[in-house]
XYZ file of C-alpha atoms in Angstrom:
409
model
C 23.915 5.465 -0.414
C 21.065 4.758 2.059
C 17.938 4.235 -0.097
C 14.428 5.286 1.076
C 12.672 3.259 -1.601
C 13.258 0.114 -3.338
C 11.860 -1.019 -6.797
C 11.743 -4.509 -8.181
C 11.165 -5.008 -11.808
C 9.737 -7.907 -13.793
C 8.046 -8.455 -17.106
C 5.360 -10.554 -18.839
C 4.786 -11.265 -22.430
C 6.861 -11.469 -25.531
C 9.036 -8.611 -27.104
C 8.350 -10.060 -30.746
C 6.089 -7.541 -32.642
C 5.022 -10.276 -35.094
C 3.571 -12.267 -32.029
C 0.632 -10.047 -31.351
C -2.479 -12.029 -31.190
C -4.576 -13.292 -28.196
C -2.890 -12.684 -24.926
C 0.456 -11.990 -26.781
C -0.949 -8.715 -27.785
C 0.389 -7.072 -24.718
C 3.808 -6.856 -22.984
C 3.759 -5.623 -19.418
C 6.877 -4.479 -17.350
C 6.186 -3.594 -13.725
C 8.225 -2.056 -10.954
C 6.945 -2.834 -7.414
C 7.895 0.117 -5.217
C 8.298 -0.305 -1.422
C 9.651 1.476 1.448
C 13.059 -0.048 2.105
C 12.212 -0.291 5.795
C 9.259 -2.601 4.785
C 11.242 -5.107 2.860
C 11.750 -7.676 5.629
C 8.156 -7.571 6.682
C 6.879 -7.917 3.156
C 9.141 -11.008 2.373
C 7.823 -12.504 5.589
C 4.413 -12.187 4.689
C 4.954 -13.168 1.127
C 6.478 -16.378 2.444
C 3.489 -16.961 4.627
C 1.090 -16.358 1.726
C 3.201 -18.716 -0.422
C 3.152 -21.494 2.232
C -0.631 -21.541 2.190
C -1.182 -20.788 -1.519
C 1.270 -23.098 -3.180
C 3.124 -24.956 -0.528
C 6.019 -22.389 -0.410
C 6.977 -22.480 -3.949
C 7.820 -19.589 -6.438
C 4.869 -17.117 -7.265
C 4.636 -17.235 -11.058
C 1.719 -15.763 -13.197
C 2.388 -18.350 -15.963
C 1.720 -21.054 -13.538
C -1.634 -19.718 -12.393
C -2.605 -19.287 -16.075
C -6.289 -18.990 -16.694
C -7.394 -20.325 -13.275
C -9.157 -16.939 -12.481
C -10.514 -18.076 -9.151
C -7.006 -19.065 -8.051
C -5.581 -15.675 -9.335
C -8.287 -13.732 -7.637
C -7.653 -15.687 -4.359
C -3.987 -14.813 -4.423
C -4.746 -11.152 -5.201
C -7.020 -10.799 -2.271
C -4.189 -12.126 0.002
C -1.595 -9.788 -1.574
C -4.071 -6.788 -1.338
C -3.266 -5.773 2.518
C 0.392 -5.630 1.769
C 2.163 -2.323 1.816
C 3.459 -2.127 -1.932
C 2.720 0.174 -4.897
C 3.587 -0.356 -8.595
C 4.214 1.420 -11.908
C 3.422 -0.598 -14.947
C 4.038 0.003 -18.664
C 1.711 -2.024 -20.866
C 2.819 -2.208 -24.506
C -0.048 -2.892 -26.991
C 1.822 -4.501 -29.960
C -1.109 -4.475 -32.332
C -0.632 -0.712 -32.369
C 3.003 -0.770 -32.899
C 4.204 -0.308 -36.759
C 6.069 -3.627 -37.740
C 8.781 -1.479 -39.346
C 9.507 0.607 -36.153
C 12.646 0.411 -34.140
C 10.684 -1.552 -31.580
C 11.073 -4.630 -33.812
C 14.892 -4.842 -32.537
C 14.979 -6.455 -29.046
C 17.786 -4.017 -27.884
C 15.658 -0.996 -28.983
C 12.479 -2.449 -27.541
C 14.101 -2.772 -24.136
C 15.817 0.517 -24.228
C 12.377 2.087 -24.938
C 10.888 0.140 -22.167
C 13.567 1.234 -19.715
C 13.170 4.827 -20.805
C 9.419 4.877 -20.000
C 9.526 2.691 -16.828
C 12.548 4.428 -15.094
C 11.341 7.824 -16.039
C 8.097 7.058 -14.215
C 10.048 5.959 -11.278
C 12.367 8.987 -11.363
C 9.363 11.355 -11.599
C 7.335 9.876 -8.834
C 9.935 9.126 -6.179
C 12.106 11.291 -3.853
C 15.326 10.190 -2.332
C 17.728 7.391 -3.293
C 16.275 4.364 -5.001
C 17.391 0.725 -5.129
C 16.391 -1.047 -8.252
C 16.375 -4.838 -8.502
C 16.086 -6.663 -11.834
C 15.829 -10.387 -12.528
C 19.539 -11.513 -13.532
C 18.213 -15.016 -14.685
C 15.367 -13.689 -16.823
C 15.889 -12.298 -20.507
C 19.709 -11.476 -20.842
C 18.953 -8.870 -23.261
C 16.573 -7.309 -20.792
C 19.400 -7.359 -18.149
C 21.931 -6.062 -20.576
C 19.713 -3.100 -21.449
C 19.152 -2.322 -17.841
C 23.010 -2.198 -17.298
C 23.424 -0.066 -20.396
C 20.674 2.267 -19.270
C 22.236 2.910 -15.913
C 25.552 3.446 -17.155
C 24.678 5.965 -19.713
C 21.776 7.692 -17.899
C 23.210 8.127 -14.448
C 23.262 12.051 -14.785
C 19.358 11.784 -15.511
C 18.736 9.179 -12.635
C 21.753 9.672 -10.311
C 19.576 8.494 -7.223
C 19.271 4.929 -8.498
C 21.589 1.914 -7.614
C 20.901 -1.184 -9.722
C 20.958 -4.708 -8.315
C 20.604 -8.032 -10.380
C 18.894 -10.774 -8.490
C 17.382 -14.338 -8.773
C 13.751 -14.162 -9.192
C 13.317 -17.744 -7.924
C 14.564 -16.642 -4.515
C 13.216 -13.084 -4.505
C 9.759 -12.655 -3.481
C 9.300 -8.943 -4.522
C 10.537 -9.906 -8.057
C 7.851 -12.666 -8.116
C 5.298 -10.055 -6.943
C 6.254 -7.955 -9.899
C 5.696 -10.997 -12.148
C 2.245 -11.610 -10.680
C 1.245 -8.002 -11.280
C 2.456 -7.950 -14.811
C 0.874 -11.125 -15.747
C -2.429 -10.186 -14.234
C -2.494 -6.643 -16.102
C -1.586 -8.457 -19.332
C -4.651 -10.487 -19.039
C -6.752 -7.619 -17.761
C -5.805 -5.430 -20.794
C -6.355 -8.331 -23.149
C -9.937 -8.772 -21.756
C -9.414 -12.388 -20.385
C -11.717 -11.837 -17.595
C -15.363 -11.549 -17.400
C -17.033 -8.240 -16.248
C -17.434 -9.448 -12.595
C -13.934 -10.835 -12.460
C -12.567 -7.712 -13.889
C -14.268 -5.613 -11.241
C -12.889 -7.856 -8.502
C -9.373 -7.403 -9.950
C -9.866 -3.727 -10.225
C -11.017 -3.403 -6.638
C -8.129 -5.332 -5.344
C -4.933 -4.461 -7.669
C -6.108 -1.322 -9.616
C -6.668 0.923 -6.576
C -4.922 4.029 -5.018
C -3.330 1.879 -2.386
C -1.441 0.136 -4.967
C -1.522 1.461 -8.432
C 0.624 4.546 -8.933
C 0.576 4.666 -12.703
C -0.168 2.336 -15.525
C 1.078 3.786 -18.816
C -0.352 2.159 -21.995
C 1.990 2.570 -25.026
C 1.256 3.658 -27.682
C -1.248 5.908 -25.729
C -4.730 4.599 -26.346
C -6.073 8.145 -25.690
C -5.424 9.567 -29.096
C -8.094 9.742 -31.961
C -9.793 7.675 -33.123
C -11.181 6.216 -30.049
C -13.858 3.340 -29.995
C -17.391 4.667 -29.138
C -19.473 2.234 -27.319
C -22.254 0.637 -29.190
C -24.643 1.170 -26.140
C -25.239 4.916 -27.006
C -28.886 5.840 -27.213
C -29.096 7.997 -30.323
C -27.180 9.451 -33.320
C -26.674 12.546 -31.278
C -25.162 10.690 -28.430
C -22.689 8.967 -30.818
C -21.631 12.530 -32.040
C -21.326 13.988 -28.570
C -19.178 10.960 -27.581
C -17.048 11.070 -30.616
C -16.431 14.749 -30.291
C -15.683 14.547 -26.575
C -13.236 11.582 -26.916
C -11.479 13.287 -29.752
C -11.063 16.397 -27.870
C -9.883 14.622 -24.762
C -7.449 12.464 -26.765
C -6.077 15.336 -28.518
C -5.408 17.257 -25.197
C -3.733 14.317 -23.873
C -1.558 13.541 -26.917
C -0.305 17.113 -27.022
C 0.477 17.073 -23.318
C 1.963 13.757 -22.489
C 5.423 15.344 -22.074
C 4.403 18.407 -20.431
C 6.618 19.882 -17.592
C 3.946 21.863 -15.967
C 2.502 19.860 -12.922
C -0.840 21.057 -13.349
C -1.151 20.099 -16.906
C 0.640 16.844 -15.891
C -2.423 16.324 -13.480
C -4.927 17.135 -16.098
C -3.484 14.588 -18.409
C -3.637 11.963 -15.720
C -7.294 12.655 -14.757
C -8.415 12.545 -18.398
C -6.613 9.174 -18.897
C -8.382 7.859 -15.819
C -11.710 9.217 -17.075
C -11.297 7.690 -20.700
C -10.308 4.324 -19.093
C -13.512 4.511 -16.923
C -15.426 5.115 -20.098
C -13.754 2.278 -22.061
C -14.198 -0.349 -19.095
C -17.751 1.099 -18.451
C -16.630 1.315 -14.704
C -18.788 4.422 -13.954
C -17.906 7.871 -12.383
C -14.753 8.354 -10.491
C -14.778 9.995 -7.071
C -12.781 13.215 -6.732
C -10.679 11.747 -3.991
C -9.512 8.971 -6.266
C -8.685 11.227 -9.052
C -6.849 13.694 -6.626
C -4.690 10.613 -5.429
C -3.927 9.629 -9.126
C -3.084 13.271 -10.056
C -0.737 13.838 -6.891
C 1.016 10.469 -7.591
C 2.351 11.852 -11.083
C 4.003 14.946 -9.523
C 6.536 15.587 -6.794
C 4.619 18.241 -4.841
C 0.943 17.164 -4.079
C -1.731 19.827 -4.301
C -4.821 20.409 -2.042
C -8.335 19.358 -2.873
C -9.412 22.987 -3.373
C -6.460 23.576 -5.910
C -7.264 20.291 -7.720
C -10.969 21.378 -8.298
C -10.085 25.088 -9.245
C -7.013 24.482 -11.321
C -7.060 20.634 -12.526
C -10.788 20.040 -12.967
C -11.394 23.736 -13.637
C -8.626 23.863 -16.237
C -9.994 20.929 -18.071
C -13.374 22.447 -18.363
C -11.746 25.585 -19.736
C -10.355 23.548 -22.579
C -14.017 22.844 -23.469
C -13.918 19.276 -22.227
C -17.233 18.624 -20.393
C -17.011 16.769 -17.083
C -20.245 15.868 -15.481
C -19.877 16.211 -11.811
C -22.565 14.216 -9.835
C -22.705 12.750 -6.348
C -20.916 9.512 -7.357
C -18.035 11.404 -8.920
C -16.903 12.698 -12.319
C -17.257 11.294 -15.617
C -16.666 12.485 -19.351
C -19.906 13.960 -20.793
C -20.454 11.369 -23.779
C -24.266 11.720 -24.266
C -27.027 14.364 -24.200
C -27.973 13.058 -20.660
C -24.473 13.760 -19.497
C -24.630 17.274 -20.950
C -27.972 18.032 -19.408
C -26.657 16.726 -16.009
C -23.729 19.136 -16.354
C -26.123 22.013 -17.108
C -28.540 21.236 -14.263
C -25.645 21.339 -11.782
C -24.508 24.792 -13.410
C -28.081 26.116 -13.011
C -28.215 25.090 -9.467
C -25.156 27.348 -8.866
C -25.474 30.138 -11.343
C -29.028 31.074 -11.137
C -28.881 31.371 -7.093
C -25.867 33.497 -7.434
C -27.529 35.869 -9.859
C -30.697 36.021 -7.667
C -28.528 36.909 -4.587
C -26.643 39.617 -6.663
C -29.965 41.075 -7.638
C -31.284 41.208 -4.130
C -28.042 42.832 -2.912
C -28.063 45.373 -5.701
C -31.795 46.073 -5.005
C -31.317 46.443 -1.275
C -28.485 49.087 -1.437
C -30.013 50.946 -4.250
C -33.192 51.216 -2.273
C -31.759 52.357 0.932
C -28.590 54.159 -0.217
C -29.451 55.251 -3.713
C -26.281 53.520 -4.903
C -25.858 51.122 -7.696
C -23.142 48.670 -6.843
C -22.693 47.625 -10.320
C -22.125 51.185 -11.589
C -18.365 50.732 -11.940
C -17.418 50.070 -15.553
C -15.413 46.855 -14.750
C -18.778 45.392 -13.836
C -20.374 45.934 -17.206
C -20.555 42.122 -18.068
C -22.261 41.405 -14.754
C -24.626 44.211 -15.501
C -25.571 42.998 -18.763
C -25.906 39.222 -17.473
C -28.134 40.364 -14.542
C -30.230 42.466 -16.786
C -30.977 39.445 -19.064
C -31.533 37.246 -16.031
C -33.994 39.843 -14.682
C -35.801 39.950 -18.096
C -36.075 36.147 -18.047
C -37.488 36.060 -14.539
C -40.079 38.836 -15.455
C -41.209 36.989 -18.581
C -41.624 33.769 -16.559
C -43.649 35.697 -14.123
C -45.829 37.253 -16.611
C -46.453 33.769 -18.405
C -47.406 32.234 -14.944
C -49.789 35.097 -14.173
C -51.342 35.014 -17.727
C -51.563 31.298 -17.404
C -53.342 31.441 -14.008
C -55.826 33.944 -15.453
C -56.748 31.760 -18.409
C -57.302 28.802 -16.136
C -59.383 30.945 -13.718
C -61.503 32.493 -16.478
C -62.022 28.880 -17.939
C -63.549 27.651 -14.660
C -65.981 30.735 -14.114
C -69.599 29.846 -14.206
C -72.138 32.546 -14.693
C -74.963 31.899 -12.310
C -77.381 33.599 -14.662
C -76.766 30.910 -17.188
C -78.968 27.769 -16.930
């Protein structure tokens, strides 16, 4: 078969569930996905980077270790390259020690199932898959077993087993896996973390990073920086609601629900990492990456964002982007936005109704199907009238208080 895409897979970390402290808490498997037509160009550019970075030697995350400046320098050189990636990040501290994952064969079978399902769901056309043949032999054997028994599910894939010491794209997968393992462990300072996020965890490269078990389910940690007890309660309620929605819909078949789940995962990550609001274009890109048929920006706002809000999950939309409402200030910002939309619409409706009734003696809301609008508009008019009365009354009181009787000396 003639493949359109190629995926290169490598891992970082130990599969031993007992080895779960420090950096060993996480195990990461990454698939670098590239257009097959770009492979030769990529290899040439990776060779050039290696020549200047480490005298042409093999790229290896473990060799860079904790030299953060060196890792950042490499990532900045890799950033312009035309590649994308999926990653599965396994948090071993959240895995039951008596689960099937304690067996290496089962561990790798689950890894393959998650990783290859991601590739299948987010790619179109035939895919060549390359795995390091000189890495962990259990990993290689599990890949062979997976493809032999799941070829009906993933008939578009052709597996290849290669030597990572001579394959630059397998080495690239190793760098991404190793960097993400340190990233999720929290090995980097805030400034370094932002630099890594701006070069690696961006829409140009990151298709999806799946943390397993999902970190989006209750209970979720509430940041200590909340301003009040009410803020803590709002944050707890919103995170629980969001996490529950994600948990119940992780395996959804409906594309819009898949997109909603992805958006909420991104927003919880942004809350956890304190990375601020996320632009709608960024969220749209992430949402479209998890389905085979991308949607327009208009549908994204009406069906994905709108659908999330209809679940009772409050998203604050501000100029800088979207964020979960996790404080009284966030809720107020959401209400302020609604007020700027709803009140002018009611005012326009009132003006239109008044104009037509005055000139044609016809009430445009007389049809029974507009009863709710009639009731809302009546309530709105009463509030406006009360506000005007209060303003007039207040003005009179102020005027009377300032009157000076010329006869009084």
